[in-house]
GROMACS .gro file of C-alpha atoms in nm:
model
  305
    1MET     CA    1   5.727   0.074  -1.275
    2THR     CA    2   5.773  -0.267  -1.433
    3ARG     CA    3   5.445  -0.439  -1.502
    4SER     CA    4   5.384  -0.730  -1.270
    5ARG     CA    5   5.304  -1.050  -1.458
    6SER     CA    6   5.096  -1.337  -1.337
    7PRO     CA    7   5.268  -1.676  -1.321
    8SER     CA    8   5.002  -1.802  -1.563
    9ASP     CA    9   5.071  -1.532  -1.826
   10ALA     CA   10   5.194  -1.786  -2.073
   11ALA     CA   11   5.170  -1.795  -2.450
   12GLY     CA   12   4.912  -2.019  -2.610
   13PRO     CA   13   4.552  -2.111  -2.520
   14LEU     CA   14   4.463  -2.086  -2.153
   15THR     CA   15   4.263  -2.329  -1.946
   16ARG     CA   16   3.983  -2.194  -1.732
   17GLY     CA   17   4.198  -2.246  -1.426
   18GLN     CA   18   4.486  -2.044  -1.576
   19LEU     CA   19   4.247  -1.763  -1.666
   20ALA     CA   20   4.109  -1.764  -1.310
   21ALA     CA   21   4.466  -1.732  -1.182
   22GLN     CA   22   4.527  -1.438  -1.414
   23LEU     CA   23   4.210  -1.268  -1.294
   24GLN     CA   24   4.307  -1.325  -0.930
   25HIS     CA   25   4.647  -1.169  -0.997
   26ARG     CA   26   4.486  -0.863  -1.154
   27TRP     CA   27   4.260  -0.821  -0.855
   28ARG     CA   28   4.571  -0.815  -0.638
   29LEU     CA   29   4.700  -0.527  -0.850
   30TYR     CA   30   4.363  -0.355  -0.808
   31ASP     CA   31   4.376  -0.405  -0.430
   32ALA     CA   32   4.720  -0.243  -0.433
   33GLY     CA   33   4.581   0.061  -0.622
   34ARG     CA   34   4.791  -0.002  -0.934
   35LEU     CA   35   4.539   0.138  -1.180
   36ARG     CA   36   4.788   0.234  -1.450
   37ASP     CA   37   4.928  -0.118  -1.469
   38LEU     CA   38   4.580  -0.258  -1.494
   39VAL     CA   39   4.476  -0.023  -1.776
   40GLU     CA   40   4.775  -0.146  -1.978
   41ASP     CA   41   4.689  -0.510  -1.893
   42LEU     CA   42   4.321  -0.504  -1.983
   43PRO     CA   43   4.336  -0.564  -2.363
   44GLY     CA   44   4.550  -0.874  -2.321
   45LEU     CA   45   4.343  -1.005  -2.030
   46LEU     CA   46   4.017  -0.962  -2.222
   47ALA     CA   47   4.164  -1.135  -2.528
   48ASN     CA   48   4.279  -1.425  -2.310
   49ALA     CA   49   3.936  -1.447  -2.152
   50HIS     CA   50   3.755  -1.475  -2.482
   51GLN     CA   51   4.005  -1.729  -2.616
   52ALA     CA   52   3.966  -1.938  -2.302
   53ALA     CA   53   3.588  -1.919  -2.333
   54ALA     CA   54   3.604  -2.022  -2.698
   55ASP     CA   55   3.823  -2.323  -2.614
   56SER     CA   56   3.613  -2.424  -2.312
   57ALA     CA   57   3.287  -2.610  -2.287
   58ASP     CA   58   2.966  -2.407  -2.281
   59GLU     CA   59   2.936  -2.425  -1.901
   60PRO     CA   60   2.802  -2.180  -1.643
   61ALA     CA   61   3.145  -2.151  -1.478
   62THR     CA   62   3.299  -2.038  -1.804
   63TRP     CA   63   3.048  -1.755  -1.848
   64ALA     CA   64   3.077  -1.655  -1.482
   65LEU     CA   65   3.454  -1.627  -1.525
   66LEU     CA   66   3.418  -1.418  -1.841
   67ALA     CA   67   3.172  -1.194  -1.655
   68GLY     CA   68   3.426  -1.161  -1.375
   69VAL     CA   69   3.693  -1.039  -1.617
   70TYR     CA   70   3.453  -0.774  -1.747
   71ASP     CA   71   3.366  -0.675  -1.388
   72LEU     CA   72   3.735  -0.605  -1.323
   73ALA     CA   73   3.759  -0.409  -1.648
   74THR     CA   74   3.457  -0.200  -1.547
   75GLU     CA   75   3.596  -0.122  -1.203
   76VAL     CA   76   3.930  -0.008  -1.346
   77LEU     CA   77   3.794   0.185  -1.645
   78HIS     CA   78   3.535   0.361  -1.433
   79LYS     CA   79   3.794   0.470  -1.179
   80VAL     CA   80   4.014   0.626  -1.445
   81GLY     CA   81   3.715   0.795  -1.610
   82ALA     CA   82   3.708   0.592  -1.931
   83ALA     CA   83   3.380   0.590  -2.123
   84GLN     CA   84   3.435   0.225  -2.218
   85ALA     CA   85   3.329   0.127  -1.865
   86ARG     CA   86   2.967   0.129  -1.985
   87VAL     CA   87   3.048  -0.125  -2.259
   88THR     CA   88   3.236  -0.356  -2.023
   89ALA     CA   89   2.959  -0.333  -1.761
   90ASP     CA   90   2.695  -0.432  -2.019
   91ARG     CA   91   2.905  -0.730  -2.126
   92ALA     CA   92   2.951  -0.838  -1.765
   93MET     CA   93   2.573  -0.839  -1.729
   94THR     CA   94   2.535  -1.044  -2.049
   95TYR     CA   95   2.779  -1.316  -1.948
   96ALA     CA   96   2.662  -1.323  -1.588
   97ALA     CA   97   2.303  -1.379  -1.707
   98ARG     CA   98   2.428  -1.661  -1.927
   99SER     CA   99   2.596  -1.823  -1.627
  100GLU     CA  100   2.270  -1.813  -1.423
  101ASP     CA  101   2.491  -1.772  -1.115
  102PRO     CA  102   2.334  -1.530  -0.859
  103LEU     CA  103   2.680  -1.431  -0.728
  104ALA     CA  104   2.807  -1.345  -1.077
  105GLN     CA  105   2.485  -1.160  -1.151
  106ALA     CA  106   2.513  -0.958  -0.830
  107THR     CA  107   2.872  -0.860  -0.912
  108ALA     CA  108   2.778  -0.755  -1.264
  109ALA     CA  109   2.476  -0.558  -1.138
  110ARG     CA  110   2.702  -0.378  -0.892
  111SER     CA  111   2.942  -0.282  -1.170
  112LEU     CA  112   2.671  -0.158  -1.404
  113GLY     CA  113   2.497   0.019  -1.114
  114ILE     CA  114   2.811   0.222  -1.044
  115VAL     CA  115   2.836   0.330  -1.408
  116LEU     CA  116   2.466   0.418  -1.426
  117ARG     CA  117   2.487   0.618  -1.105
  118HIS     CA  118   2.766   0.829  -1.246
  119GLU     CA  119   2.561   0.880  -1.564
  120GLY     CA  120   2.296   1.043  -1.347
  121ARG     CA  121   2.063   0.739  -1.362
  122GLU     CA  122   2.061   0.673  -0.989
  123THR     CA  123   1.705   0.536  -0.976
  124VAL     CA  124   1.778   0.280  -1.252
  125ALA     CA  125   2.096   0.179  -1.066
  126GLN     CA  126   1.903   0.134  -0.744
  127ARG     CA  127   1.643  -0.089  -0.910
  128LEU     CA  128   1.911  -0.297  -1.077
  129THR     CA  129   2.107  -0.371  -0.760
  130THR     CA  130   1.784  -0.428  -0.561
  131ARG     CA  131   1.687  -0.707  -0.802
  132ALA     CA  132   2.039  -0.856  -0.765
  133ALA     CA  133   2.003  -0.852  -0.385
  134ASP     CA  134   1.661  -1.019  -0.410
  135ARG     CA  135   1.809  -1.299  -0.624
  136LEU     CA  136   2.082  -1.356  -0.368
  137GLU     CA  137   1.833  -1.363  -0.081
  138GLN     CA  138   1.639  -1.634  -0.262
  139THR     CA  139   1.944  -1.864  -0.234
  140GLY     CA  140   1.879  -1.887   0.140
  141LEU     CA  141   2.219  -1.733   0.224
  142ASN     CA  142   2.332  -2.057   0.379
  143ASP     CA  143   2.683  -2.020   0.246
  144PRO     CA  144   2.910  -1.747   0.396
  145ALA     CA  145   3.006  -1.633   0.046
  146GLN     CA  146   2.639  -1.581  -0.042
  147ALA     CA  147   2.571  -1.394   0.281
  148SER     CA  148   2.879  -1.176   0.230
  149ALA     CA  149   2.776  -1.097  -0.127
  150TYR     CA  150   2.424  -1.016  -0.009
  151ALA     CA  151   2.549  -0.767   0.252
  152SER     CA  152   2.780  -0.605  -0.002
  153THR     CA  153   2.503  -0.578  -0.260
  154LEU     CA  154   2.275  -0.419   0.001
  155CYS     CA  155   2.546  -0.162   0.068
  156THR     CA  156   2.573  -0.077  -0.299
  157THR     CA  157   2.196  -0.053  -0.326
  158ALA     CA  158   2.187   0.176  -0.023
  159TYR     CA  159   2.441   0.407  -0.185
  160ASN     CA  160   2.246   0.412  -0.510
  161SER     CA  161   1.929   0.486  -0.311
  162ALA     CA  162   2.098   0.773  -0.128
  163MET     CA  163   2.213   0.927  -0.454
  164ALA     CA  164   1.862   0.884  -0.598
  165GLY     CA  165   1.718   1.082  -0.304
  166ARG     CA  166   1.557   0.778  -0.138
  167ARG     CA  167   1.715   0.853   0.199
  168GLU     CA  168   1.503   0.638   0.425
  169ASP     CA  169   1.542   0.338   0.195
  170ALA     CA  170   1.919   0.390   0.202
  171LEU     CA  171   1.934   0.388   0.580
  172ALA     CA  172   1.708   0.085   0.605
  173MET     CA  173   1.928  -0.112   0.365
  174MET     CA  174   2.242  -0.018   0.556
  175ALA     CA  175   2.080  -0.142   0.878
  176GLN     CA  176   1.998  -0.470   0.706
  177ALA     CA  177   2.352  -0.502   0.573
  178ARG     CA  178   2.491  -0.450   0.925
  179GLU     CA  179   2.267  -0.728   1.058
  180VAL     CA  180   2.401  -0.969   0.798
  181ALA     CA  181   2.765  -0.865   0.834
  182VAL     CA  182   2.779  -0.918   1.212
  183ARG     CA  183   2.675  -1.280   1.163
  184LEU     CA  184   2.959  -1.354   0.924
  185PRO     CA  185   3.264  -1.547   1.051
  186GLU     CA  186   3.565  -1.337   1.155
  187GLN     CA  187   3.782  -1.527   0.905
  188MET     CA  188   3.585  -1.523   0.582
  189PRO     CA  189   3.678  -1.791   0.325
  190ALA     CA  190   3.835  -1.637   0.021
  191LEU     CA  191   3.581  -1.565  -0.249
  192PRO     CA  192   3.657  -1.676  -0.605
  193PRO     CA  193   3.800  -1.406  -0.833
  194THR     CA  194   3.471  -1.382  -1.018
  195VAL     CA  195   3.307  -1.224  -0.712
  196HIS     CA  196   3.613  -1.064  -0.554
  197ARG     CA  197   3.441  -0.732  -0.490
  198LEU     CA  198   3.151  -0.877  -0.290
  199GLN     CA  199   3.335  -0.937   0.041
  200ALA     CA  200   3.165  -0.778   0.342
  201THR     CA  201   3.289  -0.730   0.698
  202PRO     CA  202   3.147  -0.506   0.969
  203ALA     CA  203   3.424  -0.253   0.891
  204GLN     CA  204   3.346  -0.264   0.518
  205VAL     CA  205   2.978  -0.206   0.588
  206ALA     CA  206   3.061   0.086   0.822
  207LEU     CA  207   3.273   0.239   0.548
  208TYR     CA  208   2.979   0.216   0.309
  209ASP     CA  209   2.773   0.391   0.574
  210VAL     CA  210   3.015   0.685   0.549
  211GLY     CA  211   2.953   0.701   0.176
  212VAL     CA  212   2.577   0.668   0.210
  213ARG     CA  213   2.558   0.955   0.458
  214TRP     CA  214   2.792   1.166   0.248
  215GLY     CA  215   2.571   1.086  -0.050
  216ARG     CA  216   2.268   1.210   0.149
  217GLY     CA  217   2.448   1.541   0.197
  218ASP     CA  218   2.496   1.488   0.571
  219ALA     CA  219   2.868   1.547   0.623
  220GLY     CA  220   2.842   1.545   1.003
  221ALA     CA  221   2.677   1.202   1.004
  222ALA     CA  222   2.935   1.072   0.754
  223LEU     CA  223   3.223   1.182   0.976
  224ALA     CA  224   3.050   1.034   1.281
  225ALA     CA  225   3.002   0.702   1.098
  226GLY     CA  226   3.373   0.693   1.017
  227ARG     CA  227   3.499   0.802   1.358
  228GLY     CA  228   3.571   0.453   1.485
  229LEU     CA  229   3.724   0.324   1.162
  230ARG     CA  230   4.097   0.269   1.131
  231ALA     CA  231   4.305   0.185   0.824
  232GLU     CA  232   4.429  -0.141   0.977
  233GLN     CA  233   4.074  -0.277   0.978
  234PHE     CA  234   4.091  -0.308   0.601
  235PRO     CA  235   4.298  -0.580   0.433
  236THR     CA  236   4.389  -0.399   0.111
  237ALA     CA  237   4.560  -0.073   0.020
  238GLU     CA  238   4.266   0.019  -0.203
  239ARG     CA  239   4.017  -0.006   0.086
  240ARG     CA  240   4.248   0.175   0.327
  241ALA     CA  241   4.280   0.459   0.079
  242ARG     CA  242   3.903   0.454   0.029
  243LEU     CA  243   3.851   0.518   0.399
  244HIS     CA  244   4.051   0.838   0.372
  245THR     CA  245   3.903   0.955   0.041
  246ASP     CA  246   3.547   0.911   0.164
  247LEU     CA  247   3.621   1.109   0.477
  248ALA     CA  248   3.799   1.374   0.270
  249ARG     CA  249   3.480   1.420   0.068
  250ALA     CA  250   3.281   1.466   0.390
  251HIS     CA  251   3.528   1.735   0.504
  252VAL     CA  252   3.494   1.910   0.167
  253LEU     CA  253   3.117   1.906   0.212
  254ARG     CA  254   3.165   2.078   0.550
  255GLN     CA  255   3.404   2.329   0.390
  256GLU     CA  256   3.699   2.205   0.596
  257PRO     CA  257   3.994   2.209   0.353
  258GLU     CA  258   4.275   2.134   0.596
  259PRO     CA  259   4.146   1.793   0.717
  260ALA     CA  260   4.030   1.712   0.366
  261ILE     CA  261   4.381   1.765   0.232
  262ALA     CA  262   4.528   1.565   0.521
  263ARG     CA  263   4.296   1.275   0.439
  264LEU     CA  264   4.395   1.281   0.072
  265LEU     CA  265   4.763   1.279   0.166
  266ALA     CA  266   4.695   0.980   0.390
  267ALA     CA  267   4.512   0.803   0.107
  268TYR     CA  268   4.810   0.864  -0.121
  269GLN     CA  269   5.039   0.695   0.124
  270HIS     CA  270   4.832   0.376   0.106
  271ALA     CA  271   4.755   0.373  -0.267
  272PRO     CA  272   4.886   0.663  -0.483
  273GLY     CA  273   4.670   0.562  -0.778
  274GLU     CA  274   4.353   0.615  -0.576
  275VAL     CA  275   4.436   0.989  -0.555
  276ARG     CA  276   4.645   1.044  -0.866
  277ASP     CA  277   4.462   0.825  -1.120
  278ARG     CA  278   4.104   0.791  -0.991
  279THR     CA  279   3.927   1.065  -1.184
  280SER     CA  280   3.668   1.171  -0.925
  281ILE     CA  281   3.918   1.192  -0.637
  282ARG     CA  282   4.180   1.364  -0.847
  283GLY     CA  283   3.917   1.627  -0.928
  284VAL     CA  284   3.850   1.680  -0.557
  285ALA     CA  285   4.222   1.713  -0.490
  286VAL     CA  286   4.284   1.956  -0.775
  287GLU     CA  287   3.997   2.179  -0.666
  288LEU     CA  288   4.125   2.184  -0.307
  289VAL     CA  289   4.472   2.284  -0.420
  290ARG     CA  290   4.332   2.550  -0.653
  291ARG     CA  291   4.107   2.710  -0.391
  292HIS     CA  292   4.323   2.667  -0.081
  293ARG     CA  293   4.682   2.706  -0.191
  294ARG     CA  294   4.800   2.832   0.149
  295THR     CA  295   4.636   2.557   0.351
  296PRO     CA  296   4.885   2.325   0.521
  297GLY     CA  297   4.953   2.025   0.298
  298ALA     CA  298   4.824   2.189  -0.024
  299ARG     CA  299   5.170   2.230  -0.178
  300LYS     CA  300   5.262   1.870  -0.100
  301LEU     CA  301   4.935   1.744  -0.251
  302ALA     CA  302   4.991   1.956  -0.563
  303ALA     CA  303   5.340   1.807  -0.603
  304LEU     CA  304   5.206   1.451  -0.573
  305LEU     CA  305   4.945   1.518  -0.837
   0.00000   0.00000   0.00000
């Protein structure tokens, strides 16, 4: 596949606006599930970001933008299983703190929390994202972007709490996230690329509920939470694939290989990279194929992998 270039990928120093356009373009690749393209792009994007920061005034918006680039890098590197995700997450936190922007800080905390959770430090991750949610709440949540980011951060905190064994806290936070999400406008204004991952809708919150209940080890509740969700409720290929991969994990937990394989095949149709290149999901798929070779769909899944 030919790498897709942003219109602003020009030689020479970049303005802050040009860098923001590059970051927005890379998020579109992420939303399409094009992880391999993004891994190839990251060194150049990070170099451009630092050059733009060096050429720009020492302003909060500059540091928020640099933090946003490192947030993207963390999301991509973590999905493909690269150890460098911890480094990029730490740098996102550093630049977000320098910006003093609660939205940028929440995004960076979310990124680092994901990495910490997968390092087995779920309690630390939960505390980190809880503090980020508290900072957002202190803004008053008068702006839809702030309210959306707050709901999204609560969802992440709930997932971290579930994985840390704090089950009641996880459910309480999900209930709070639902209360915020239902008050958001149906047509959310587009968030800036620096906080791209903090969009929340009722469907997004419900999808997180699937993950929280799966994380609590309750596969039946996870499947029940996802029963009313449909792929068309999600605007991006990455989220549509995530719906299927989360439900596939719940089926695996219930020892139901056939629907699990069917869900992974459905996820592949939306975003192949989410099954083929995302390390955790690829591991689930490989294990299903290895243990259930004669199950309908197993051969097709093996061929896709």
